[in-house]
Coordinates of C-alpha atoms and ligand atoms in Angstrom, one line a residue:
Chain A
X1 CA 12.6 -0.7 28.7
X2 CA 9.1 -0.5 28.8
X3 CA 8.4 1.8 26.6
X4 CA 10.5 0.0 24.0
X5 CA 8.2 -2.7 24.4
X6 CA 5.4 -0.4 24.1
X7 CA 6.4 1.1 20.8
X8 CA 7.1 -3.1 19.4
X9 CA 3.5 -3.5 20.7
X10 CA 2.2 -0.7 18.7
X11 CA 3.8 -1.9 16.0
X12 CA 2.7 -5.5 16.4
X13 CA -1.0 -4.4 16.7
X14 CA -0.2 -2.0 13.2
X15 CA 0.9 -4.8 11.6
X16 CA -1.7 -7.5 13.0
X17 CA -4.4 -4.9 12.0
X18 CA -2.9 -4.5 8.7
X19 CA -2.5 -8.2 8.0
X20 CA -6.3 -8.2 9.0
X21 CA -7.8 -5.8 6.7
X22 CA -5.7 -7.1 4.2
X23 CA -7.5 -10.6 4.8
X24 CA -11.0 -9.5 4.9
X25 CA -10.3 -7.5 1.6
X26 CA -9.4 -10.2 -0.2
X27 CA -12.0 -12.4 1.2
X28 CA -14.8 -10.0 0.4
X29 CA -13.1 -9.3 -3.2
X30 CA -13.0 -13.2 -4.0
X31 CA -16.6 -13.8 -2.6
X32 CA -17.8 -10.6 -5.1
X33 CA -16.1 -12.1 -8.1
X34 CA -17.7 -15.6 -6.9
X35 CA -21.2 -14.0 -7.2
X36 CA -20.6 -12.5 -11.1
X37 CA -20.5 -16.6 -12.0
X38 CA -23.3 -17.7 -10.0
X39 CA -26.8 -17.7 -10.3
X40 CA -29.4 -16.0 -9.6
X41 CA -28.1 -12.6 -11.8
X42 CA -29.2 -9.3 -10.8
X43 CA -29.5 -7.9 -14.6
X44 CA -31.0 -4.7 -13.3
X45 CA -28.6 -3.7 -11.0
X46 CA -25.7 -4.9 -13.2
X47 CA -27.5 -2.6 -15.7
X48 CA -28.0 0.0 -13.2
X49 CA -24.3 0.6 -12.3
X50 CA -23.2 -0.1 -15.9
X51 CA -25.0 3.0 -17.0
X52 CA -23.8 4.7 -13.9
X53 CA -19.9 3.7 -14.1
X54 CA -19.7 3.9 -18.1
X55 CA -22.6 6.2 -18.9
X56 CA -22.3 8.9 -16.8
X57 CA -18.6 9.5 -16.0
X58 CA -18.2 10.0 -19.8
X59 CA -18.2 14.1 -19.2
X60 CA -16.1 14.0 -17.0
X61 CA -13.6 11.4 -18.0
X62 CA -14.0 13.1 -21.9
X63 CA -13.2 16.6 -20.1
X64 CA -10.2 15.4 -18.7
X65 CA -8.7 13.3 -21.6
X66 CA -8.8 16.3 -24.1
X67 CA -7.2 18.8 -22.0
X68 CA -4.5 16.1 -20.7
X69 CA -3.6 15.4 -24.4
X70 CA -3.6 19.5 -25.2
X71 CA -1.4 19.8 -22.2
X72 CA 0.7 17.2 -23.0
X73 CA 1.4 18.3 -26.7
X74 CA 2.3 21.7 -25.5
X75 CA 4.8 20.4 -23.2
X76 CA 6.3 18.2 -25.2
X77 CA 6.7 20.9 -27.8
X78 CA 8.4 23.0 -25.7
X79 CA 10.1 21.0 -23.6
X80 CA 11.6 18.6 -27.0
X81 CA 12.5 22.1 -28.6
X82 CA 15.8 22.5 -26.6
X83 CA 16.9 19.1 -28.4
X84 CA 15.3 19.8 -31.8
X85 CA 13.2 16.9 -31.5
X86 CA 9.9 18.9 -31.4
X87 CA 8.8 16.6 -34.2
X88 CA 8.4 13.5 -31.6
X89 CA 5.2 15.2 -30.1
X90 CA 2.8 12.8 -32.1
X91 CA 4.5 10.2 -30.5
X92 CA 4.7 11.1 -27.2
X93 CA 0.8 12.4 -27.1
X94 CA -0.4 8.9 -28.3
X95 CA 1.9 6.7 -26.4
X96 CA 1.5 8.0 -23.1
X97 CA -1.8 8.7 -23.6
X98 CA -2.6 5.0 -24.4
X99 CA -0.1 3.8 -22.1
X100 CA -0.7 5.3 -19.1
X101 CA -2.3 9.2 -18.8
X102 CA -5.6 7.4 -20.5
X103 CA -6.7 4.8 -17.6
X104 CA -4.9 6.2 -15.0
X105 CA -6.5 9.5 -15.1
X106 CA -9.4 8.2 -15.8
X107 CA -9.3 6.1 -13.2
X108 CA -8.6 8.4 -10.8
X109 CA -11.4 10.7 -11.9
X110 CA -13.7 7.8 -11.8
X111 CA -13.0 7.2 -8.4
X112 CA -14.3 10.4 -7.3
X113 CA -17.0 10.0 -8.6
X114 CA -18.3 6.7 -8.9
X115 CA -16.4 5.2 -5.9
X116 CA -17.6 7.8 -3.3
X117 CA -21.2 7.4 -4.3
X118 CA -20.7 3.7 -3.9
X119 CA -19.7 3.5 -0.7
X120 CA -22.2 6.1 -0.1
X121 CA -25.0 4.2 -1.2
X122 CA -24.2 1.3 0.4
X123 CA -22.3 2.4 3.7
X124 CA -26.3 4.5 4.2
X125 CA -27.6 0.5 3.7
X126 CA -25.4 -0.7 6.2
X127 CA -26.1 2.0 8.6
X128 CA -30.2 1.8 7.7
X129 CA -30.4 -2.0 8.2
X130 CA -31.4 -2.0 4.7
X131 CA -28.4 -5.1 3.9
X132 CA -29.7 -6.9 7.1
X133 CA -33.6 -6.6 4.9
X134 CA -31.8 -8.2 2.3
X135 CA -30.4 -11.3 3.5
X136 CA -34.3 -11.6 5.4
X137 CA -35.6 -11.0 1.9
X138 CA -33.9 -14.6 0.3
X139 CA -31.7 -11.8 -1.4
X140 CA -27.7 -12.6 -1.0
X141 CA -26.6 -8.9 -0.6
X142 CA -23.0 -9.7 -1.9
X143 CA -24.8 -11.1 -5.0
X144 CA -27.3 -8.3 -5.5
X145 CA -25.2 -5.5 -4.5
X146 CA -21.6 -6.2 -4.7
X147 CA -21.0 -9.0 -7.6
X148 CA -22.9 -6.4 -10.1
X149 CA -21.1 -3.4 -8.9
X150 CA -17.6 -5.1 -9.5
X151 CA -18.7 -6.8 -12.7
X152 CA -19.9 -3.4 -13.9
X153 CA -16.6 -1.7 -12.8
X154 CA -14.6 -4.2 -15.0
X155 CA -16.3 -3.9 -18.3
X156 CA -17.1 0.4 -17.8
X157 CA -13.6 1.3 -17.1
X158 CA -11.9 -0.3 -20.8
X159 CA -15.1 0.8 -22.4
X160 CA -14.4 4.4 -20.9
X161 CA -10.7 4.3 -21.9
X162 CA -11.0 3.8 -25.3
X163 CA -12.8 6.9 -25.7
X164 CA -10.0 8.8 -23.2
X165 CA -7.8 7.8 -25.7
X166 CA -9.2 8.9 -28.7
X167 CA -10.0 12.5 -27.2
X168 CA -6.3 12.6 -25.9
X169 CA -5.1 11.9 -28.7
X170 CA -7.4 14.6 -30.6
X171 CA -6.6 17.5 -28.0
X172 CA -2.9 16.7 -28.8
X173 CA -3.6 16.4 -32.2
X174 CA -5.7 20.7 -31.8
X175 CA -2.7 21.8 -30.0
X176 CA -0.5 20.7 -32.5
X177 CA -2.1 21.4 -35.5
X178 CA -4.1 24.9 -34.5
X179 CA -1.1 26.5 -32.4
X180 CA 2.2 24.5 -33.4
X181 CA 1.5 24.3 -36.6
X182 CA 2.3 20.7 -37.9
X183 CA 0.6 19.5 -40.7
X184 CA -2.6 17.6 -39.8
X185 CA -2.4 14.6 -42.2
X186 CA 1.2 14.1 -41.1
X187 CA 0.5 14.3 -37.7
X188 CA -2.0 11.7 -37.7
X189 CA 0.2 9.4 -40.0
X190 CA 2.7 9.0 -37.6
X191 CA 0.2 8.7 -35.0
X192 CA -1.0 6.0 -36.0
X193 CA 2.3 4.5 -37.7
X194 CA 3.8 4.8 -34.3
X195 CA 1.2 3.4 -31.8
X196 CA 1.0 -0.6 -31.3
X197 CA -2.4 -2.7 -30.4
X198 CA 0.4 -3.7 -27.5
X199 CA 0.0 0.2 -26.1
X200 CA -3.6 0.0 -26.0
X201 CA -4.5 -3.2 -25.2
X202 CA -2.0 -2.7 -22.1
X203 CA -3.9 0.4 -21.4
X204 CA -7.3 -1.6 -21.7
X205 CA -5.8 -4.1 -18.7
X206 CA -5.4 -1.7 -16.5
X207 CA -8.8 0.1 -17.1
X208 CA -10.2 -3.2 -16.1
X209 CA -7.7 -4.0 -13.2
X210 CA -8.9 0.0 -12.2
X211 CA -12.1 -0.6 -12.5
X212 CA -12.3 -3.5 -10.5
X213 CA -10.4 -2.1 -7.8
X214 CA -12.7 1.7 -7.8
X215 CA -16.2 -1.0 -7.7
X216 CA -14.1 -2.9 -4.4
X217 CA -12.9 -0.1 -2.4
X218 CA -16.3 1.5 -2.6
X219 CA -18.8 -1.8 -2.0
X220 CA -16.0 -3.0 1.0
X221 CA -15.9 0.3 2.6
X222 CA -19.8 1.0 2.4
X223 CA -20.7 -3.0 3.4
X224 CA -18.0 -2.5 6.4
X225 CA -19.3 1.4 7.4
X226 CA -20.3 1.8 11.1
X227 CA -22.0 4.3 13.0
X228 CA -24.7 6.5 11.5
X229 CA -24.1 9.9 9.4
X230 CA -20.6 10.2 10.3
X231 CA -19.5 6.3 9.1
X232 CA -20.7 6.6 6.0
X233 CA -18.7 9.3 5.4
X234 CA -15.5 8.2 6.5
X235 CA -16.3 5.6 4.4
X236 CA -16.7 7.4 1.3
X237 CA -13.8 8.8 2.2
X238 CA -11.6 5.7 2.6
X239 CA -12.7 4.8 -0.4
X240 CA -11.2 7.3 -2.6
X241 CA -8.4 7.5 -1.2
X242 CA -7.6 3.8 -0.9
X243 CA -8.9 3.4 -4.2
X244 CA -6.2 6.0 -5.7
X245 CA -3.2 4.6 -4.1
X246 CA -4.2 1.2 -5.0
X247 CA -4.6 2.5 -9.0
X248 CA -1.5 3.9 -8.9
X249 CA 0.2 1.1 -7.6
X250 CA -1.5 -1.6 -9.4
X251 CA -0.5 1.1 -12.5
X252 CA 3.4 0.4 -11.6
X253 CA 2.5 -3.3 -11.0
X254 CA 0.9 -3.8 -14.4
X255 CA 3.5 -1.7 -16.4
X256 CA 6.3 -3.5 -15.1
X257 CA 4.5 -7.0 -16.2
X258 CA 3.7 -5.7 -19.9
X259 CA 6.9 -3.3 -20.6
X260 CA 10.0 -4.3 -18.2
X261 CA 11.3 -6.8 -19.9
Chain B
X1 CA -45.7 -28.6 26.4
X2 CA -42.8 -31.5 26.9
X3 CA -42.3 -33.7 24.1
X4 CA -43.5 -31.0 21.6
X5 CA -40.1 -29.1 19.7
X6 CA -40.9 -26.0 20.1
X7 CA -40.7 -23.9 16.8
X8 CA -37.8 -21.6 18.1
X9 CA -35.4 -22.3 21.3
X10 CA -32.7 -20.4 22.9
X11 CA -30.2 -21.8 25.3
X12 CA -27.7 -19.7 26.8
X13 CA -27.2 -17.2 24.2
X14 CA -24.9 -14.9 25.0
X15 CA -23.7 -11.8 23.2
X16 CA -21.2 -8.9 24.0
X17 CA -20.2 -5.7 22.1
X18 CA -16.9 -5.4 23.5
X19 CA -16.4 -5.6 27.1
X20 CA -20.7 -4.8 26.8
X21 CA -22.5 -7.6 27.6
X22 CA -25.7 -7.3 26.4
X23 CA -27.3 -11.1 26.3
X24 CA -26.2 -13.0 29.0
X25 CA -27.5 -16.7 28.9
X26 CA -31.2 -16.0 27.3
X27 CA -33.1 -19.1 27.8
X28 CA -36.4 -19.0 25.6
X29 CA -38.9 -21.4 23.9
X30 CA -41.6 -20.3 21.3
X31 CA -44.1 -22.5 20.6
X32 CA -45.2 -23.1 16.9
X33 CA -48.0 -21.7 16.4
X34 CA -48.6 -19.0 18.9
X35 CA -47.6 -15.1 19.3
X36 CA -44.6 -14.1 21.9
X37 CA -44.3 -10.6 22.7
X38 CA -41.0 -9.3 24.5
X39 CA -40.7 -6.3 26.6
X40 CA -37.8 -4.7 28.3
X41 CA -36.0 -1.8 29.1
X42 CA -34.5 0.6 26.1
X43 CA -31.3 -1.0 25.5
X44 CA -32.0 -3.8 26.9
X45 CA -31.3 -5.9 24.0
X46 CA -34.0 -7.3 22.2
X47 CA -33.3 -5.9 18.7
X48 CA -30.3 -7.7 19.5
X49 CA -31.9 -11.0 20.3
X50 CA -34.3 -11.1 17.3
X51 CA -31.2 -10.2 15.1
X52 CA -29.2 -13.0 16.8
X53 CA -31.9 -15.4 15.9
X54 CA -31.7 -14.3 12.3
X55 CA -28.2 -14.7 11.6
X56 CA -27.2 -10.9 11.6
X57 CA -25.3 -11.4 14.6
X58 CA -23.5 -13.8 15.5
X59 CA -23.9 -14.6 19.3
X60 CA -21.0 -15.8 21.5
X61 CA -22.2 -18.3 23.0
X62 CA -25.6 -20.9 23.2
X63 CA -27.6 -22.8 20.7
X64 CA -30.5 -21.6 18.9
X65 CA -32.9 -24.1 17.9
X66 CA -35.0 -23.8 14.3
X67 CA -37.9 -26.8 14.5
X68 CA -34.9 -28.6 17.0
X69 CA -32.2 -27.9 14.4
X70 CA -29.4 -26.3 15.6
X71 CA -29.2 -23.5 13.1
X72 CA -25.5 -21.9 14.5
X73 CA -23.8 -25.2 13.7
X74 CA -25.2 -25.7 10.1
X75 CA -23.4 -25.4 6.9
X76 CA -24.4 -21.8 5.8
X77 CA -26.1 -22.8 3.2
X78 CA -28.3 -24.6 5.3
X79 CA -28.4 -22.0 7.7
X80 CA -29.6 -19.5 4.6
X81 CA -32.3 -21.6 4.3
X82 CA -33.9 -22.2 7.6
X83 CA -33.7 -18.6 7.8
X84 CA -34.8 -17.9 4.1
X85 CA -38.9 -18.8 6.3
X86 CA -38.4 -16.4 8.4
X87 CA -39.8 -12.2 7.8
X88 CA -38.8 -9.4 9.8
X89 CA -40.0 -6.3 10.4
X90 CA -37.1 -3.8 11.7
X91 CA -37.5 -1.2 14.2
X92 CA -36.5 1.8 11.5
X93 CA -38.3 0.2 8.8
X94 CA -35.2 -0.6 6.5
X95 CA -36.9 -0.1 3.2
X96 CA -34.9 0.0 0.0
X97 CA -35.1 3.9 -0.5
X98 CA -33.4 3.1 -3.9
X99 CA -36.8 1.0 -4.9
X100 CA -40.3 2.3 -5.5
X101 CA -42.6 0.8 -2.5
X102 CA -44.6 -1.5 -4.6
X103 CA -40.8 -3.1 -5.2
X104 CA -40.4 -2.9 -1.4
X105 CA -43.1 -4.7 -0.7
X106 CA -43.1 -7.5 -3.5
X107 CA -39.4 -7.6 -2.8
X108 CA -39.3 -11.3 -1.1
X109 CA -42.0 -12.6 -3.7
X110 CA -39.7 -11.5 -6.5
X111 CA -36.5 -12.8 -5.1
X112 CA -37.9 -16.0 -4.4
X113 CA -39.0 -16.2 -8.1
X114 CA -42.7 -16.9 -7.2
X115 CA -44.5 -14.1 -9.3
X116 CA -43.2 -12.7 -12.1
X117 CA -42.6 -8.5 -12.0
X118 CA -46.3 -7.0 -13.8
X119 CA -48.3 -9.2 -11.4
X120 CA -45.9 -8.1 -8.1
X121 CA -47.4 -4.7 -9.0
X122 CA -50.7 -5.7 -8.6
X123 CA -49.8 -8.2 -5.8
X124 CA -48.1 -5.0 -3.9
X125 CA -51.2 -2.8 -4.2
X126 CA -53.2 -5.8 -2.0
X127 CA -50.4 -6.3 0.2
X128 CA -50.6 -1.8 0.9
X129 CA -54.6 -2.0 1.1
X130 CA -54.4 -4.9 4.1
X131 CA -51.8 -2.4 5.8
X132 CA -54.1 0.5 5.4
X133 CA -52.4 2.2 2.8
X134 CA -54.0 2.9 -0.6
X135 CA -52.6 1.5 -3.5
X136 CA -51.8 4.0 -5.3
X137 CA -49.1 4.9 -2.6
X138 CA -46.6 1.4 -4.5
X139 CA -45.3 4.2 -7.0
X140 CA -44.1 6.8 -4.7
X141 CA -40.4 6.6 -3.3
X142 CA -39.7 5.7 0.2
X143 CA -38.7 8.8 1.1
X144 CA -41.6 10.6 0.4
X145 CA -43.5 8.7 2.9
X146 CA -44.2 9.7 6.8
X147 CA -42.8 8.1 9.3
X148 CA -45.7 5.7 10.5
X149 CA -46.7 4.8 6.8
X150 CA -43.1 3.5 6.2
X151 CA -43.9 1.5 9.2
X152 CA -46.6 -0.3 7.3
X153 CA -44.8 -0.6 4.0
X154 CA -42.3 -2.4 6.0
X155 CA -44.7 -4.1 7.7
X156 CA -46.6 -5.5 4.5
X157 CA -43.0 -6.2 3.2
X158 CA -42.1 -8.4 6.0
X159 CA -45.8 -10.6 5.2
X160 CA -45.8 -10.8 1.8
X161 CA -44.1 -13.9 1.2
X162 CA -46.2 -15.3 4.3
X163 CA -43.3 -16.1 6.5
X164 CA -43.2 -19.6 8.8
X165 CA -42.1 -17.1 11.6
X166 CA -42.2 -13.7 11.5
X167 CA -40.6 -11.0 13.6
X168 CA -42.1 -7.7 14.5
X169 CA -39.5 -4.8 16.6
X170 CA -41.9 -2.7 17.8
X171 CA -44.5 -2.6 15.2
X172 CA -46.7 0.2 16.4
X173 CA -44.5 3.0 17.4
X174 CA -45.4 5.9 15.4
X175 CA -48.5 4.7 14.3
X176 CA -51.8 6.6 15.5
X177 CA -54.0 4.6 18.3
X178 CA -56.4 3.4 15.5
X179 CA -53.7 2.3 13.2
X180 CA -52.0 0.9 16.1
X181 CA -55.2 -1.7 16.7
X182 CA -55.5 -2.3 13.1
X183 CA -51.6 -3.6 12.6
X184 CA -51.9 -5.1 15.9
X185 CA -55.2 -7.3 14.0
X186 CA -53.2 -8.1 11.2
X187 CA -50.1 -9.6 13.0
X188 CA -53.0 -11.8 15.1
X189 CA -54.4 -12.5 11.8
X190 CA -51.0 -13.8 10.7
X191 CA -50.9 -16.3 13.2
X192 CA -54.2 -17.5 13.6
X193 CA -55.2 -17.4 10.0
X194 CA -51.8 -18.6 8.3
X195 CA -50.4 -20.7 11.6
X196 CA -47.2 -18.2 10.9
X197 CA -45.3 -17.9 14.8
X198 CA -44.6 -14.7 15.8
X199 CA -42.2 -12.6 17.8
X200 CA -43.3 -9.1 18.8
X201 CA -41.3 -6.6 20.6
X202 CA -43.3 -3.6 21.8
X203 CA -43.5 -1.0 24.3
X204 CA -47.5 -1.0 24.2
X205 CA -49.1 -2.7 26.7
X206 CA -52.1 -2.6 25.2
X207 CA -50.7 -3.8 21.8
X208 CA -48.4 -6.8 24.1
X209 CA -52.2 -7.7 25.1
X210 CA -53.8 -8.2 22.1
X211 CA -51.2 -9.7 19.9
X212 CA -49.7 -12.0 22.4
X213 CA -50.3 -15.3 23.5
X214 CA -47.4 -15.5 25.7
X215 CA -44.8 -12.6 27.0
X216 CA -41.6 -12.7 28.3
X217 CA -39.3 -9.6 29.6
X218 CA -35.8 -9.3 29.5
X219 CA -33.2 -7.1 31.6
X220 CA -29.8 -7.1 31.9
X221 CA -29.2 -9.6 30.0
X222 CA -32.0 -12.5 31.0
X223 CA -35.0 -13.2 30.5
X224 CA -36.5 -12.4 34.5
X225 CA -39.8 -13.5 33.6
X226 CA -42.4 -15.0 31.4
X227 CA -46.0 -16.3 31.3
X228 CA -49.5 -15.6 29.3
X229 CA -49.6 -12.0 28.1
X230 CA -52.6 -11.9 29.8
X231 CA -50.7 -11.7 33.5
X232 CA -48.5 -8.8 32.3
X233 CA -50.7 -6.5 33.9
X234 CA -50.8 -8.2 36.9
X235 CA -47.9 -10.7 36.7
X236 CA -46.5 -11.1 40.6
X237 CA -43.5 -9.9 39.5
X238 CA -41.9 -7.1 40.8
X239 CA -40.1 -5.9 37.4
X240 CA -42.8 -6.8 35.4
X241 CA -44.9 -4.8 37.3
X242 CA -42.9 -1.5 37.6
X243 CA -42.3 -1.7 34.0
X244 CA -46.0 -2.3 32.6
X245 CA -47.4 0.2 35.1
X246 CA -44.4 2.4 34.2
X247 CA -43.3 3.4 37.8
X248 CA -40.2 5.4 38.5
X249 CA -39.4 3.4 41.8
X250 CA -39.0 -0.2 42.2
X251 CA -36.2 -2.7 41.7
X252 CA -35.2 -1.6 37.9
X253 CA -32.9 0.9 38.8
X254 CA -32.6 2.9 35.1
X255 CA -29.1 4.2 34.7
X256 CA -29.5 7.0 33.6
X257 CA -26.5 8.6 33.8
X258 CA -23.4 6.5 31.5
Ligands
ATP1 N1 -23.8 -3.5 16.2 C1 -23.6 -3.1 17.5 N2 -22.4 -2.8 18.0 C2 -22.2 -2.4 19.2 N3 -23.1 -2.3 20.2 C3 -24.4 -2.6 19.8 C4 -24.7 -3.1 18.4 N4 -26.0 -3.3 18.3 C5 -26.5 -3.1 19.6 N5 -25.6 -2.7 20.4 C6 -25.7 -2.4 21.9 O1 -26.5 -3.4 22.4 C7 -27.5 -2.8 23.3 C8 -28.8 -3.4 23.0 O2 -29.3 -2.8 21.8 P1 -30.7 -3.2 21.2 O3 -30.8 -2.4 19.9 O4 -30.9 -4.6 21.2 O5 -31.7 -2.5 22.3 P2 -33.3 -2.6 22.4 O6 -33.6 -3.5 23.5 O7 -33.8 -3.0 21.0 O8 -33.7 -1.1 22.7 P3 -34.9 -0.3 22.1 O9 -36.1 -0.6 22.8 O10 -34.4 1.1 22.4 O11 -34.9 -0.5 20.6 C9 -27.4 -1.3 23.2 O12 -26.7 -0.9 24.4 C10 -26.5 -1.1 22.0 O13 -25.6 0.0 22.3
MG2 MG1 -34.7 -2.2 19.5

């Protein structure tokens, strides 16, 4: 008997804890995105992480668009071969480029980067005192180190995308062309015949809705970090990986609203 | 002293990490005007206590009283700006290692829009000579500073913007003898030139001496005794004693072991 009632317990204090983190989340998310509207603006630091987010993630993000669309065109070669419908491949490279393969790996590449060094950064200000010498500074530390961080998040991440999706679309468009032989001026006609501003723009929305949610995870889990060297690092680390899950889901969240209709 | 609102009050401030309770009812008054230094045991809480007073902890229980305003039952913005006259410097230092130091130091004049960025340079460069430091030192990085010079960066951070009340947690540990005196002159020049009141938490006795008008020592919790920092030496007081002449035996057991 008791121990049933221990197991409920631990369940209640899962859930209560859960309902709690939850709640501070979104309280820390709306206070950020309160900060991007109000004065005074931290230009410098909005600047700072723009060129950090955007700038220099573009190897990396560039990197993995190419070889995703060169994959991808292979694949559906081969794999659209046992129906005799190898000639769909244009197709299928841009569309789920676009779509989904575009921000969501992107995404999840930025993450890595740009959302561990986040909390990094700010989880070692936390641990330093450096936030408390903020707030004695007249300096709001949500404004000055959060509000930029998500603002920048939200206008890097589509900015990224677009060029994810044009190097996706041009590593399927190698593969095809170098290895399986389709003509290149046909390819890219029915590339671009097939694909709809409603497949990229859909793809934009989520960049933002990903970049938003890589800048949140890393700020909340480096502003809430505890306990020295160790902290900080837990915190980086709960930040990529709650950043990913939330991507992905907000990715099956977002698709439903534009597609399932 | 009746009938005078003191410039900072406590009453009954209590605060507990856990089941640790480490403030437990601190009654104090600071005077406007005048120079407190606190001493007590490591661990004993007074980081804590200054922090409390700031707004970077909340405390459990008691009032603390800005110029006799109740500062824990204000609107926040309110509270942000009772607080926004009061400079700190923290025990690590705390400075931005993201910043250059002359941004450090010109950090509080910038954010409260007072000089605009190409004069802060210069401005910063002042602020480093009166801390000892040679000007030149505003470009480096933080990091490449020693420990006792971060000190005084963070210590000509915390009075640039000449603070109403400033707080110092431990201001001369890891500074030289010499050094030690000068600092020590230029948080008494703080008060007694700009009227700022002060806070000082230090270890040194012979620092507590010179920069305090008054002293007060906390353990476990209170605040077991205060008076002119001129008694500490010889204050009546049993702890007091044992602790400024540093004696192993007396009634402030140390736990050592926990
Ligand atoms: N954020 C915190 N969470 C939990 N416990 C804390 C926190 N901050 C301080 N403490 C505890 O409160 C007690 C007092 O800490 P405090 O830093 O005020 O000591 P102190 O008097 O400044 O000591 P020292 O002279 O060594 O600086 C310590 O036992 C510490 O473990
Ligand atoms: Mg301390």
């Amino acid at each position: 008997m008791t121990s049933i009632l221990d197991s409920v317990a631990a369940i209640g204090r899962a859930v209560i804890g859960a309902c709690r983190t939850t709640g501070a989340l979104a309280v820390f998310a709306a206070t950020g995105l309160s900060h991007i509207f109000r004065p005074p603006f931290y230009g410098r630091m909005f600047a700072a992480a723009l060129l950090e987010i955007g700038y220099f993630s573009l190897p990396v993000v560039a990197l993995t668009a190419i070889f995703t669309g060169m994959v991808l065109a292979l694949q559906s070669y081969t794999g659209f071969a046992r129906f005799s419908a190898e000639g769909a491949v244009a197709n299928v490279v841009v569309l789920s480029v676009t779509r989904e393969l575009g921000p969501v790996l992107a995404a999840l590449m930025v993450s890595g980067r740009v959302g561990a060094a986040m909390a990094a950064e700010i989880g070692t200000m936390r641990v330093t005192d450096q936030i408390d010498a903020l707030s004695t500074l007249s300096t709001d530390p949500m404004k000055y180190l959060v509000a930029p961080r998500l603002l920048a998040g939200i206008v890097a991440m589509p900015l990224l995308v677009v060029v994810a999706d044009i190097l996706g679309v041009l590593g399927g468009f190698i593969v095809s062309t170098l290895k399986l032989g389709f003509n290149p001026g046909n390819y890219l006609t029915k590339t671009l015949d097939f694909v709809q501003t409603m497949d990229v723009v859909s793809g934009l929305v989520k960049a933002a809705v990903f970049g938003f949610v890589i800048a949140l995870m890393g700020c909340y889990q480096g502003y809430n970090s505890r306990g020295g060297a160790q902290g900080v690092g837990a915190a980086t680390t709960s930040a990529v990986v709650a950043a990913s899950i939330l991507i992905l889901a907000f990715d099956y969240v977002l698709t439903e609203m534009f597609f399932a209709r | 002293m009746s009938g005078v609102v003191p410039k900072i009050r406590l009453s009954g401030v209590c605060k507990a990490f856990g089941d640790k309770v480490v403030l437990d009812g601190i009654d104090l008054d600071v005077p406007a005007r005048t120079s407190l230094v606190v001493i007590g045991g490591s661990g004993s809480g007074k980081s804590v206590l200054l922090k409390c007073i700031l707004g970077l902890i909340e405390p459990d229980a008691g009032k603390i009283e800005i110029d006799g305003r109740d500062v824990l039952r204000m609107p926040r913005e309110e509270q942000t700006r009772a607080r926004a006259g009061i400079g700190m410097l923290f025990q690590n230092g705390a400075l931005f290692d993201s910043l250059p130091v002359w941004e450090n130091v010109a950090f509080g004049l910038l954010a409260q829009g007072k000089i605009a960025r190409r004069e802060a340079r210069e401005r910063a460069g002042e602020f480093l000579e009166q801390v000892g430091l040679a000007a030149s030192v505003g470009d480096l990085s933080p990091a490449e500073l020693s420990g006792g010079m971060q000190k005084r960066v963070a210590l000509a951070r915390a009075i640039a913007a000449r603070p109403d009340i400033l707080f110092f947690d431990e201001p001369t540990t890891g500074l030289d003898p010499i050094m030690g005196a000068v600092i020590d002159g230029l948080v008494v020049d703080c008060v007694k030139r700009l009227g700022s009141t002060a806070v000082a938490i230090t270890h040194d006795m012979a620092s507590a001496r010179r920069i305090g008008d008054q002293a007060a020592m906390i353990h476990k919790g209170k605040i077991v005794w205060s008076g002119p920092a001129g008694r500490l030496m010889d204050s009546g007081n049993a702890m007091v004693d044992q602790f400024t002449h540093g004696r192993r035996e007396g009634p402030i057991q140390m736990e050592l072991r926990r």
